[in-house]
Coordinates of C-alpha atoms in Angstrom, one line a residue:
M1 CA -106.4 69.7 20.8
K2 CA -104.4 72.2 22.8
K3 CA -106.8 75.0 21.9
G4 CA -109.7 73.1 23.2
L5 CA -108.0 72.3 26.5
E6 CA -106.9 75.9 27.0
E7 CA -110.6 76.9 26.8
K8 CA -111.4 74.6 29.8
R9 CA -108.8 75.6 32.4
T10 CA -111.0 74.9 35.4
E11 CA -109.5 71.4 35.9
H12 CA -107.1 70.4 38.7
P13 CA -103.7 72.0 38.6
M14 CA -102.1 68.6 38.4
I15 CA -103.9 68.0 35.1
R16 CA -102.4 71.3 33.7
K17 CA -98.9 70.3 34.9
C18 CA -99.2 66.9 33.3
L19 CA -100.3 68.5 30.0
Q20 CA -97.3 70.8 30.2
H21 CA -95.0 67.9 30.6
L22 CA -96.6 66.2 27.6
E23 CA -95.8 69.3 25.6
I24 CA -92.2 69.2 26.8
I25 CA -91.8 65.6 25.6
N26 CA -93.6 66.4 22.3
A27 CA -96.4 63.9 22.9
S28 CA -98.9 63.7 20.0
D29 CA -102.3 65.3 20.3
K30 CA -103.9 61.8 20.5
E31 CA -101.6 60.9 23.5
K32 CA -102.5 64.2 25.2
Q33 CA -106.2 63.5 24.7
I34 CA -105.9 60.0 26.2
V35 CA -104.0 61.2 29.2
Y36 CA -106.4 64.1 29.7
M37 CA -109.4 61.9 29.5
Y38 CA -108.1 59.5 32.2
M39 CA -106.9 62.3 34.5
K40 CA -110.1 64.2 34.2
A41 CA -112.1 61.1 35.0
M42 CA -110.0 60.5 38.0
D43 CA -110.4 64.1 39.2
E44 CA -114.2 63.8 38.8
E45 CA -114.2 60.6 40.8
I46 CA -112.2 62.1 43.6
V47 CA -114.5 65.1 43.7
A48 CA -117.5 62.8 43.9
L49 CA -116.0 60.8 46.7
K50 CA -115.2 64.0 48.7
E51 CA -118.8 65.2 48.2
K52 CA -120.2 61.8 49.3
S53 CA -118.0 61.8 52.4
G54 CA -119.0 65.3 53.3
N55 CA -115.5 66.8 53.1

């Protein structure tokens, strides 16, 4: 999974930091995938809200 995530490094810096911490605590690939999925969805939602509000 790590390789696939490294290919898509356009996400928010906080997502990258979180994934780094997951590496430090030796989280499994499945755990990393779940965390990434939720953080990416949250990031996309925030971006959509900002675009909607015009900021």
